[in-house]
PDB file of C-alpha atoms in Angstrom:
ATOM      1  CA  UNK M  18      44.220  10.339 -83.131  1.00  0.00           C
ATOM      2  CA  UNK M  19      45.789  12.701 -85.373  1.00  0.00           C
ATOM      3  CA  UNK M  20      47.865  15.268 -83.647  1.00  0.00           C
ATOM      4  CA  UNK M  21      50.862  14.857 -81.056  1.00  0.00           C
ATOM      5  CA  UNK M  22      52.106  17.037 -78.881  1.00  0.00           C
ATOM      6  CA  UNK M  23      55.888  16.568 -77.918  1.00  0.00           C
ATOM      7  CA  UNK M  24      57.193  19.188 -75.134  1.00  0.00           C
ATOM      8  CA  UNK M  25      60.386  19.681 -74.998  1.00  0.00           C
ATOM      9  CA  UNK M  26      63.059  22.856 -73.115  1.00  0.00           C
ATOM     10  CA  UNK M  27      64.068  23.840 -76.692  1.00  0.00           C
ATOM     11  CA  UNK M  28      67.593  24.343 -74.953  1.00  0.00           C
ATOM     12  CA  UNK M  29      67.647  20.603 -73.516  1.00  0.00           C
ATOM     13  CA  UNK M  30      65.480  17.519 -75.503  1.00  0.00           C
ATOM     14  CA  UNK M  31      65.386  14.627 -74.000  1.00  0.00           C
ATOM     15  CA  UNK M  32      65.931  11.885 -77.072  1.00  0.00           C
ATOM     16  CA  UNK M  33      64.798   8.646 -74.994  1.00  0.00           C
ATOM     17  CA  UNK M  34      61.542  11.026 -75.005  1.00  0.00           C
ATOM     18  CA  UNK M  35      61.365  11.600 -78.189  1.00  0.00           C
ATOM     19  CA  UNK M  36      62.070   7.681 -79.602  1.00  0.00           C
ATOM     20  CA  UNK M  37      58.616   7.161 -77.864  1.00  0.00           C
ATOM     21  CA  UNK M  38      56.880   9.753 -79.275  1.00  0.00           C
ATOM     22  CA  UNK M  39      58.006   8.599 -82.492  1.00  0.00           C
ATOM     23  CA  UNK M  40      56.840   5.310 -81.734  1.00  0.00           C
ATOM     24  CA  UNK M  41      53.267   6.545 -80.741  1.00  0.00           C
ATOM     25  CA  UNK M  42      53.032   8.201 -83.697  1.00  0.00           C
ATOM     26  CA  UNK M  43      53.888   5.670 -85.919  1.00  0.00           C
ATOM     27  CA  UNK M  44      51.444   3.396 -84.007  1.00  0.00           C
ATOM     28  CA  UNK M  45      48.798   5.871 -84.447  1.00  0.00           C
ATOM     29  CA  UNK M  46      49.717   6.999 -87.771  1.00  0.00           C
ATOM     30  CA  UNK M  47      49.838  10.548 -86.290  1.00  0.00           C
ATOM     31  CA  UNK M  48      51.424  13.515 -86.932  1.00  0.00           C
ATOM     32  CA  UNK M  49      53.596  14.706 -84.266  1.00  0.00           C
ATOM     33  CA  UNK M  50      54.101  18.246 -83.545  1.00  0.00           C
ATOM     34  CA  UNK M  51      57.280  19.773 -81.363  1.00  0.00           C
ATOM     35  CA  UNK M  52      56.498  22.330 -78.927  1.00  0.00           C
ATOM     36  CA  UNK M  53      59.898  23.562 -78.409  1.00  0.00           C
ATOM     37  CA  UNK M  54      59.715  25.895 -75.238  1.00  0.00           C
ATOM     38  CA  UNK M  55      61.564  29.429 -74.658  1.00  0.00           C
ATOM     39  CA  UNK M  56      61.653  30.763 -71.519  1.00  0.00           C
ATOM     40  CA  UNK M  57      61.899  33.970 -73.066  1.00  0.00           C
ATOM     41  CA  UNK M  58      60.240  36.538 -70.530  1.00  0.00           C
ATOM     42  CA  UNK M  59      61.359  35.238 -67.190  1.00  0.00           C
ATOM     43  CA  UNK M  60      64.685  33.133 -67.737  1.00  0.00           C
ATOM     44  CA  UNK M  61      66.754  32.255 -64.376  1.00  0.00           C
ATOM     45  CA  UNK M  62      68.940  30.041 -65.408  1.00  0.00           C
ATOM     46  CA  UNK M  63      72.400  30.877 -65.551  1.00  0.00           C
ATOM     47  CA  UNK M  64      74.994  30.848 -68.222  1.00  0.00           C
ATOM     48  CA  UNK M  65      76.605  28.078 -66.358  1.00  0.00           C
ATOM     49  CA  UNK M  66      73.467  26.404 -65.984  1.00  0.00           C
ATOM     50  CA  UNK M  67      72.335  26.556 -69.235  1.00  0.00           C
ATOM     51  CA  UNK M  68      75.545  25.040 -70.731  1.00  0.00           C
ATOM     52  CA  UNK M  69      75.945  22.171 -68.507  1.00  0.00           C
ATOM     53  CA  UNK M  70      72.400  20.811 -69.001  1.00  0.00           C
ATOM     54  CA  UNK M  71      72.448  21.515 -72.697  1.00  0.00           C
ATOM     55  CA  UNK M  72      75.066  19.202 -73.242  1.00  0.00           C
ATOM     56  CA  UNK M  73      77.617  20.739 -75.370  1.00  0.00           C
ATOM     57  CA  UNK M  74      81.179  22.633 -76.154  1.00  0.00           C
ATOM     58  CA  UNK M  75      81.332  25.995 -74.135  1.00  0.00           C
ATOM     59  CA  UNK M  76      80.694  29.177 -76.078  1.00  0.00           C
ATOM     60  CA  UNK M  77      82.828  31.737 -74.689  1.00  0.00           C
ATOM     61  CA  UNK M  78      81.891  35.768 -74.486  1.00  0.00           C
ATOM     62  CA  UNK M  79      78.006  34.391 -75.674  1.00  0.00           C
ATOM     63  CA  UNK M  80      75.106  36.044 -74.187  1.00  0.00           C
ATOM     64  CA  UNK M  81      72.457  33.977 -72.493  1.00  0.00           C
ATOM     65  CA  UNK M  82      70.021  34.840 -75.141  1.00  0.00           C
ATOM     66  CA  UNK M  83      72.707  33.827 -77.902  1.00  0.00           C
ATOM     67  CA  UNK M  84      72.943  30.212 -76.284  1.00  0.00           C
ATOM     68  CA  UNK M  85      69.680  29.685 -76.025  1.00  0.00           C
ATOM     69  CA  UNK M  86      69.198  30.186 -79.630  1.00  0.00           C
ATOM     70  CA  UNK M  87      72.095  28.110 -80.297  1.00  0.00           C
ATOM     71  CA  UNK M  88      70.800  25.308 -78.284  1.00  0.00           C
ATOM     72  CA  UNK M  89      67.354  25.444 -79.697  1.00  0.00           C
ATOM     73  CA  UNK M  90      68.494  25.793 -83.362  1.00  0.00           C
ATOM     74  CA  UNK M  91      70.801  22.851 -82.696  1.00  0.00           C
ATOM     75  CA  UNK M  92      67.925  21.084 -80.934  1.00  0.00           C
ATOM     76  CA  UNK M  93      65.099  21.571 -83.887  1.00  0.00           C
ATOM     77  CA  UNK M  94      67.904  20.287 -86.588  1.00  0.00           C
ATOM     78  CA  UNK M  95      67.635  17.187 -84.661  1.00  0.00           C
ATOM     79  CA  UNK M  96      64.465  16.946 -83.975  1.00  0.00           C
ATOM     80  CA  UNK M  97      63.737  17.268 -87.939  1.00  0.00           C
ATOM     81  CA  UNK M  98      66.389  14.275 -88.375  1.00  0.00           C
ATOM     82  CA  UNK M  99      65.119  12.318 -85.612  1.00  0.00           C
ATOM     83  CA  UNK M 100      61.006  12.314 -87.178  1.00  0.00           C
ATOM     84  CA  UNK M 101      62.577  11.857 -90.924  1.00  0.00           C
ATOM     85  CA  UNK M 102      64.923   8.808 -90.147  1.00  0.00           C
ATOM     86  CA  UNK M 103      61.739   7.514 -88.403  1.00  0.00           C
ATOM     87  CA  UNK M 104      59.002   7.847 -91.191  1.00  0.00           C
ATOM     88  CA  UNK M 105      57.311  10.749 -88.957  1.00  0.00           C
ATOM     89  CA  UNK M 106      55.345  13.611 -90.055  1.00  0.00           C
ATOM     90  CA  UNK M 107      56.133  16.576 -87.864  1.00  0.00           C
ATOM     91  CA  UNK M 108      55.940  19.896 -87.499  1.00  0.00           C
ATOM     92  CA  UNK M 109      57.645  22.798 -84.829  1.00  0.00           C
ATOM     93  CA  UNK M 110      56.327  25.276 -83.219  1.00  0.00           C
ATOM     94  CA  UNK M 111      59.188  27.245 -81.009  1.00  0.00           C
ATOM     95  CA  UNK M 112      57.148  28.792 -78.511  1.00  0.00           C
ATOM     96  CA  UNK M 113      58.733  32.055 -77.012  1.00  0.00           C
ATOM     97  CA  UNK M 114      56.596  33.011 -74.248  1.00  0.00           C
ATOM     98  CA  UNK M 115      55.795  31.798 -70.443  1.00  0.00           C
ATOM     99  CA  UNK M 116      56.255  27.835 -70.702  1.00  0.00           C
ATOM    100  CA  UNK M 117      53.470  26.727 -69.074  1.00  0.00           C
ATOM    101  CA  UNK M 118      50.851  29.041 -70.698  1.00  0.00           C
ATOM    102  CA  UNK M 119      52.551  28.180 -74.486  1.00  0.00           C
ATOM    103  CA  UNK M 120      51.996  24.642 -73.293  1.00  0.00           C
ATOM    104  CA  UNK M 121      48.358  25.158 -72.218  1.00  0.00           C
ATOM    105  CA  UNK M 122      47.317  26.697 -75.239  1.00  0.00           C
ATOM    106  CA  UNK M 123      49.091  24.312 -77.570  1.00  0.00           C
ATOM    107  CA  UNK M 124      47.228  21.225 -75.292  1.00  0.00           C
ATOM    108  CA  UNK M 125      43.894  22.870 -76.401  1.00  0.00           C
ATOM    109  CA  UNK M 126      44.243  21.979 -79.724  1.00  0.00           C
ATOM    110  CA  UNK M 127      46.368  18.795 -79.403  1.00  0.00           C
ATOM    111  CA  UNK M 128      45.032  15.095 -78.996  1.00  0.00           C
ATOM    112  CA  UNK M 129      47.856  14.020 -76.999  1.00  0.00           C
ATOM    113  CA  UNK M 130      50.500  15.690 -75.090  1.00  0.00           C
ATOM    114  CA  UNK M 131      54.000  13.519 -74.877  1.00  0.00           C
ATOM    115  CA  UNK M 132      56.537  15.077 -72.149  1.00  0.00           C
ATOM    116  CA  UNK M 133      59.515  14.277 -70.211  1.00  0.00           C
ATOM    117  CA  UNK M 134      58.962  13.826 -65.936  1.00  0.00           C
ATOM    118  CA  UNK M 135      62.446  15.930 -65.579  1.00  0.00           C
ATOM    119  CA  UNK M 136      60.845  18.925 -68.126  1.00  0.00           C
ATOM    120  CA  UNK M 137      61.905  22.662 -66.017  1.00  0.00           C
ATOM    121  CA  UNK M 138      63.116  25.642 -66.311  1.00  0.00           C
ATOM    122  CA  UNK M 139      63.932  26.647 -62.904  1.00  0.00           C
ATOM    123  CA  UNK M 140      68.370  26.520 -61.570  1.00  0.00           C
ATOM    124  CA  UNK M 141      68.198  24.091 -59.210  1.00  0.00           C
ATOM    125  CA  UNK M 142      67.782  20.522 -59.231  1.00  0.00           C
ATOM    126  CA  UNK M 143      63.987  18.900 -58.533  1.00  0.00           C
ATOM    127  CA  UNK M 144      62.693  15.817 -58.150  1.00  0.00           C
ATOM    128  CA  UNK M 145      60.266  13.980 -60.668  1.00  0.00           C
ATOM    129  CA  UNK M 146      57.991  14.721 -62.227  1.00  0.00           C
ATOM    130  CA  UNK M 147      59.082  18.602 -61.469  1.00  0.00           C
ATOM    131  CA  UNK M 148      56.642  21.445 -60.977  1.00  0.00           C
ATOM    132  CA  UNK M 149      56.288  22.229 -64.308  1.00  0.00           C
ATOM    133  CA  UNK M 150      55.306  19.105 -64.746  1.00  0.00           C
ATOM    134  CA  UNK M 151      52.972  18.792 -62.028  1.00  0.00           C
ATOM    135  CA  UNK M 152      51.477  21.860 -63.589  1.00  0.00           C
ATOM    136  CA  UNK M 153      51.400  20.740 -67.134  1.00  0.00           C
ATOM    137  CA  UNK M 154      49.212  17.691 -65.546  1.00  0.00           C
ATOM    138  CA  UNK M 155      46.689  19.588 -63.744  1.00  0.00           C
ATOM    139  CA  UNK M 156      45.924  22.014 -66.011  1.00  0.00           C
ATOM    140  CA  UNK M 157      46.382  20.221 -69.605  1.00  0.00           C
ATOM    141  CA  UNK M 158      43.445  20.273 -71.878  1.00  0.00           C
ATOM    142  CA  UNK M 159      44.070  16.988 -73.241  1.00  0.00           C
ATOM    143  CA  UNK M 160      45.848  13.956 -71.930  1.00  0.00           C
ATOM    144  CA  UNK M 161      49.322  13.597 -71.255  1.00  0.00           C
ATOM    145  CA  UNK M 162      51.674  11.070 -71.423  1.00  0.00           C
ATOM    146  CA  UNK M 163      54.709  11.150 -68.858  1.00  0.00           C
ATOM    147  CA  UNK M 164      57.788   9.132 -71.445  1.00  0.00           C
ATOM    148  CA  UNK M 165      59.547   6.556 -70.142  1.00  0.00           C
ATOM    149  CA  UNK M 166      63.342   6.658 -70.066  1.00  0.00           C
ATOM    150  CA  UNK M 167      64.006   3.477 -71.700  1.00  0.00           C
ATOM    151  CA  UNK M 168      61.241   1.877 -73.822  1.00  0.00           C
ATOM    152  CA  UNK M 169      61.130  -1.567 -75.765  1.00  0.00           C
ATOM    153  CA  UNK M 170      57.813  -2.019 -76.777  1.00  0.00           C
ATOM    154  CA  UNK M 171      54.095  -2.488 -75.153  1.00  0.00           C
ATOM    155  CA  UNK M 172      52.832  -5.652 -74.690  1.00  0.00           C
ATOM    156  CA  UNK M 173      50.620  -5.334 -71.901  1.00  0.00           C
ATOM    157  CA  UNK M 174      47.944  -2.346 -70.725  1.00  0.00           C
ATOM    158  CA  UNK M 175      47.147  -1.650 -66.779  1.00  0.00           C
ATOM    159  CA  UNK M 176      44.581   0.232 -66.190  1.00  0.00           C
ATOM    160  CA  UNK M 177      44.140   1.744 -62.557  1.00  0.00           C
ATOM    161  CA  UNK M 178      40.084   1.042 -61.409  1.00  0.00           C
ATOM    162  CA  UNK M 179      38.995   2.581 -58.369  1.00  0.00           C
ATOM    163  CA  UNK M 180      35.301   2.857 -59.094  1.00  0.00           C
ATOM    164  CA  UNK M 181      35.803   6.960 -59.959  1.00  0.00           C
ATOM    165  CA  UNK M 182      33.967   8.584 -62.880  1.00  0.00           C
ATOM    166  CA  UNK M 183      38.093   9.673 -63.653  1.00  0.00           C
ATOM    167  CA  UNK M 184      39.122   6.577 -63.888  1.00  0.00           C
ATOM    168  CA  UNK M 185      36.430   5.464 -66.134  1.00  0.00           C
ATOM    169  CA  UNK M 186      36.862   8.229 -68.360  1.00  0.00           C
ATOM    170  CA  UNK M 187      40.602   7.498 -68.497  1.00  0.00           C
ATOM    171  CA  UNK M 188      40.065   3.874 -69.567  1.00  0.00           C
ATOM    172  CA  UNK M 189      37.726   5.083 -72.131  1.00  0.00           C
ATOM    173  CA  UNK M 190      39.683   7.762 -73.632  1.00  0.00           C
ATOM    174  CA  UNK M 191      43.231   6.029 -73.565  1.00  0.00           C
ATOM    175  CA  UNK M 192      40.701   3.276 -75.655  1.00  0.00           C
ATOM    176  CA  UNK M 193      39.815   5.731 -77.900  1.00  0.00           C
ATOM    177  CA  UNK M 194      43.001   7.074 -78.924  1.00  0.00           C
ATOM    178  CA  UNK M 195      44.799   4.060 -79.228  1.00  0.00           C
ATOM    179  CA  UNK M 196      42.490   1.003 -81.082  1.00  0.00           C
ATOM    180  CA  UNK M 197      45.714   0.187 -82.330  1.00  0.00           C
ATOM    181  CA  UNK M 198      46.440  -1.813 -79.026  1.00  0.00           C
ATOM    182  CA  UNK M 199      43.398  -3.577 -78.804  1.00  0.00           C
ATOM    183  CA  UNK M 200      44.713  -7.229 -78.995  1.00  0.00           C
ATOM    184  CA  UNK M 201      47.505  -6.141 -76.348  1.00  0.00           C
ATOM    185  CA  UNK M 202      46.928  -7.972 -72.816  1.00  0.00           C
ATOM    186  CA  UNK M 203      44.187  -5.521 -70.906  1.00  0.00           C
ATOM    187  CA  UNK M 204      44.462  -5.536 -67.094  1.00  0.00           C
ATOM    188  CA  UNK M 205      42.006  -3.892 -65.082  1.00  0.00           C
ATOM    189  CA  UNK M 206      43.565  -3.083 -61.486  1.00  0.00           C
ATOM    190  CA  UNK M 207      41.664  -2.357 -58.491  1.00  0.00           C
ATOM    191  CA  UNK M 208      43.399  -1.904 -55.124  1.00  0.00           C
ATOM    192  CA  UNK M 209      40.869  -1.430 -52.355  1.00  0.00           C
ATOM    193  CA  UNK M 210      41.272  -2.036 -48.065  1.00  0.00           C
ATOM    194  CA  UNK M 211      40.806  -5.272 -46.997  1.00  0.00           C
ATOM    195  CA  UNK M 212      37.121  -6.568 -46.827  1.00  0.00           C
ATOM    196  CA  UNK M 213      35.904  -4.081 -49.513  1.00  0.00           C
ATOM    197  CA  UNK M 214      35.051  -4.609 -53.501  1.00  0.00           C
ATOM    198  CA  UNK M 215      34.941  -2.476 -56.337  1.00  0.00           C
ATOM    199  CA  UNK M 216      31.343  -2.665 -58.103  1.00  0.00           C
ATOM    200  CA  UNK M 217      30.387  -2.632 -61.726  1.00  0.00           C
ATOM    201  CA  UNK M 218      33.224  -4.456 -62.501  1.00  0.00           C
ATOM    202  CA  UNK M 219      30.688  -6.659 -64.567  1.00  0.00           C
ATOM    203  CA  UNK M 220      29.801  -3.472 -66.447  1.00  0.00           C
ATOM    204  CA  UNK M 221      33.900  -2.590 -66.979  1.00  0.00           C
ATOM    205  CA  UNK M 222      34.758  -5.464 -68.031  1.00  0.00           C
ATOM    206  CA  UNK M 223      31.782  -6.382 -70.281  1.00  0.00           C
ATOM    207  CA  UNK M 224      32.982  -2.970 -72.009  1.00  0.00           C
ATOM    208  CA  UNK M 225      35.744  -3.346 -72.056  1.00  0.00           C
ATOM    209  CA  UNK M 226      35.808  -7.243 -73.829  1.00  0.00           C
ATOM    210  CA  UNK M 227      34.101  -4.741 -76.686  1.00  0.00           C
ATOM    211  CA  UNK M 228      37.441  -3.497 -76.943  1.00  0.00           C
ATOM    212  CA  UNK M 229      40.246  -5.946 -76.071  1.00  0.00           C
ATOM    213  CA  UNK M 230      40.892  -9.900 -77.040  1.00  0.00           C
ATOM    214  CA  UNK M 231      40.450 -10.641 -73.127  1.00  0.00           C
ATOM    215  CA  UNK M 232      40.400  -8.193 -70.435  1.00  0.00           C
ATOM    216  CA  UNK M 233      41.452  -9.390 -67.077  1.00  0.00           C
ATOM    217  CA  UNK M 234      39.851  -7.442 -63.608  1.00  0.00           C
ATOM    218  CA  UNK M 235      42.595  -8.225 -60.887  1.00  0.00           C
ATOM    219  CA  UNK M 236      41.477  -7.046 -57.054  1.00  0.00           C
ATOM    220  CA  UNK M 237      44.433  -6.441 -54.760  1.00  0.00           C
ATOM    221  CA  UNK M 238      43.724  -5.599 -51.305  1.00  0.00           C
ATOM    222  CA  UNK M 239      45.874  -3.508 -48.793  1.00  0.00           C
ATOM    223  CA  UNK M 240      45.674  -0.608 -46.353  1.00  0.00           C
ATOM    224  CA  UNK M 241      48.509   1.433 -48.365  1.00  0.00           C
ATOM    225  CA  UNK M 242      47.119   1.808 -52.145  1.00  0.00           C
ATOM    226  CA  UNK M 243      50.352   4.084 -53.175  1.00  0.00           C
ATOM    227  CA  UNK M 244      52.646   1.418 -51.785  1.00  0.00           C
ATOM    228  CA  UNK M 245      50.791  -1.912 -53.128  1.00  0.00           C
ATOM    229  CA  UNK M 246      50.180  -0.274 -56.663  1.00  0.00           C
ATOM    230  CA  UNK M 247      54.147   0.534 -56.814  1.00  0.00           C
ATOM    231  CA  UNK M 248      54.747  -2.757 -56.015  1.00  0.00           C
ATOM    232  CA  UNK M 249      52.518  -4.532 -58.262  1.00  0.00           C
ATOM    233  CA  UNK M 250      54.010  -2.314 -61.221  1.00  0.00           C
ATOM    234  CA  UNK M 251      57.422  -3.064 -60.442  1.00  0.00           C
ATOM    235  CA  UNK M 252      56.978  -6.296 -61.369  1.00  0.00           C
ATOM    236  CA  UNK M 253      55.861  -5.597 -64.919  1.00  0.00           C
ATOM    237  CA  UNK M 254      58.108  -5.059 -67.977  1.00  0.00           C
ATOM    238  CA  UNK M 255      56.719  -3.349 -71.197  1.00  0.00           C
ATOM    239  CA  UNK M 256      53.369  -2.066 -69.621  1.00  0.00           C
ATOM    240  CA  UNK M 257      51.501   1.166 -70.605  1.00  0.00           C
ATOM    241  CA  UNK M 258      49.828   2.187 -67.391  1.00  0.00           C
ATOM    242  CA  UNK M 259      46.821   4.351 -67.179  1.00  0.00           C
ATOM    243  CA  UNK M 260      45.230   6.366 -64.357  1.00  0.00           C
ATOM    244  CA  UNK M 261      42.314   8.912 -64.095  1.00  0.00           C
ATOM    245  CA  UNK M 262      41.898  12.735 -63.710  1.00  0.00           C
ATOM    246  CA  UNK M 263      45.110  14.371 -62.040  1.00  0.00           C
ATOM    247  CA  UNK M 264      44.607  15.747 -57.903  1.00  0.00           C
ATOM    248  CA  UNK M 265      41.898  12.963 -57.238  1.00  0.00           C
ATOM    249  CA  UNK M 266      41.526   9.715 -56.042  1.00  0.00           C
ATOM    250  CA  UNK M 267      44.127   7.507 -56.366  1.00  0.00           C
ATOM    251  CA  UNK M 268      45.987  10.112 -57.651  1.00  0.00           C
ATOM    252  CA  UNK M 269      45.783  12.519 -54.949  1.00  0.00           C
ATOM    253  CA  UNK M 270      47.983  10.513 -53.247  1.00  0.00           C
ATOM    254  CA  UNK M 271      50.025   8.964 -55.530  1.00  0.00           C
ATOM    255  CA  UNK M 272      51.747  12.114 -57.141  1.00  0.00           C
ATOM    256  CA  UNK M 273      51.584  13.834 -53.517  1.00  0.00           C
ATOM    257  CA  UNK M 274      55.326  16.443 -53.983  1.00  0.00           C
ATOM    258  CA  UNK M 275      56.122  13.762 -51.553  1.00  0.00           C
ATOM    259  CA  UNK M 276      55.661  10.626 -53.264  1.00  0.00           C
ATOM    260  CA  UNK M 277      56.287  11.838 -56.793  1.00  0.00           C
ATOM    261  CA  UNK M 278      60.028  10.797 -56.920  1.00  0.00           C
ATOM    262  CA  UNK M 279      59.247   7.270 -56.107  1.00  0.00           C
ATOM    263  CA  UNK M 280      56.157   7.108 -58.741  1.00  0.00           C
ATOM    264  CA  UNK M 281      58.080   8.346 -61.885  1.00  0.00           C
ATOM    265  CA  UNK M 282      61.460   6.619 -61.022  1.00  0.00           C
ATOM    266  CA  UNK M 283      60.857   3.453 -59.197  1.00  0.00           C
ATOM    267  CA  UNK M 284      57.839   2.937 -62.123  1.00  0.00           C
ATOM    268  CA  UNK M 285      59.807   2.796 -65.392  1.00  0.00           C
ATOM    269  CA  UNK M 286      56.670   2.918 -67.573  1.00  0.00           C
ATOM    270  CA  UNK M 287      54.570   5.490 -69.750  1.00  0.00           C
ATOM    271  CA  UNK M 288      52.193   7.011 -67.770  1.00  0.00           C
ATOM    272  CA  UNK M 289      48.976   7.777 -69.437  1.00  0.00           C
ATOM    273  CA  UNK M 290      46.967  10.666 -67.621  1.00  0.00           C
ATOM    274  CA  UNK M 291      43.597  12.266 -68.178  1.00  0.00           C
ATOM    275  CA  UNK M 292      41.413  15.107 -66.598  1.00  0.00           C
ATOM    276  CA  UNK M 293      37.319  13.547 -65.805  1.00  0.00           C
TER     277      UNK M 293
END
């Protein structure tokens, strides 16, 4: 992996977000690029708004355009700071456009897209991950990370199984892009109703020993997949979780608009997500 994509609201950047990006990058020994988004064409945000989620003294008699600049100026500086202190190589694009399709066309030629689950630019409060999240997911050209909001370190690797072609391809992918984690702990997790079994299993997991020190397949079974995979990955600390192609299978119903609050804040882990 050479190139990664951190997505940021140039006017608010999340720096828990961008501590793991750094991280990934130095794993990888990538360079990581900031995408720093301008709603510029459709803003609806207010003053008001704008100031109290950029964090910051208020700027009297300035324009809406003005504070955005401020804000993103302000937010690039650190950014800069953030990558030197850290040994990154970066670069920054400030993307003045329509945030999802500057996001879209910078995931084309990206390896990796890193992003915060509160990322919006709408006025009201929403839940995780927000719509422009959700969108970001389902119509990325290259897989995307959801960032924790506290990170340690990754000792252990879960990968969802439910005997898709998606969540193959996830497995293989995320195993592609990161060979650096090979000797971390590799569990393979398959949650299925009671009485039924996942096949080639034999086949995973013979792969997947071609990849990591030991890989371990563990079956759960229960009528509610959503509920039984939240609480399985509750009970894990410094995990990297990974789960196939966004809209199907398990994922269909796991970030459901209804569900998605519970996912992204009950599970404090990187998410790693990938289109089959």
């Amino acid at each position: 992996m050479e190139k990664i994509l951190y997505v940021t609201d140039a006017v608010q950047m999340n720096m828990q977000c961008l501590d793991f990006a750094c991280f990934l990058c130095n794993l990888t020994h990538s360079k990581l690029t900031g995408a720093f988004l301008e709603n510029l064409e459709n803003e609806v945000r207010s003053k008001e708004r704008l100031l109290e989620t950029a964090i910051g003294a208020d700027l009297p008699g300035k324009s809406v355009k003005e504070i955005k600049e401020i804000y993103s100026e302000d937010n690039i500086r650190h950014f800069k700071e953030a990558c030197t202190a850290r040994g990154v190589n970066y670069a920054v694009h400030h993307d003045r456009g329509i945030p999802i399709i500057e996001v879209i066309e910078e995931s084309r030629y990206a390896d990796l897209i890193i992003i915060d689950s509160g990322t919006s630019f709408t006025e009201g409060e929403q839940r995780t991950p927000t719509g422009f999240v959700r969108e970001v997911l389902r119509l990325s050209e290259c897989p995307v990370v959801i960032a924790p909001a506290h990170f340690e370190e990754i000792d252990e690797i879960v990968f969802t199984y439910n005997n898709s072609r998606s969540a193959a391809f996830a497995i293989k992918q995320f195993t592609q892009l990161f060979p650096q984690l090979r000797n971390r702990k590799a569990v393979i997790l398959g949650i299925t109703p009671p009485g039924k079994t996942i096949g080639d299993k034999y086949k995973l997991k013979e792969w997947l020993r071609t990849h990591y020190t030991d890989p371990v397949f563990i079956l759960l079974e229960s009528r509610n997949t959503r509920q039984r995979l939240l609480h399985y990955l509750l009970g894990k600390q410094r995990v990297f979780v990974v789960m196939g192609a966004y809209g199907r299978g398990i994922l269909s119903n796991l970030f459901a608009p209804s569900h998605a609050n519970a996912v992204v804040n009950a599970v404090p882990h990187p998410v790693f997500i990938t289109h089959g």
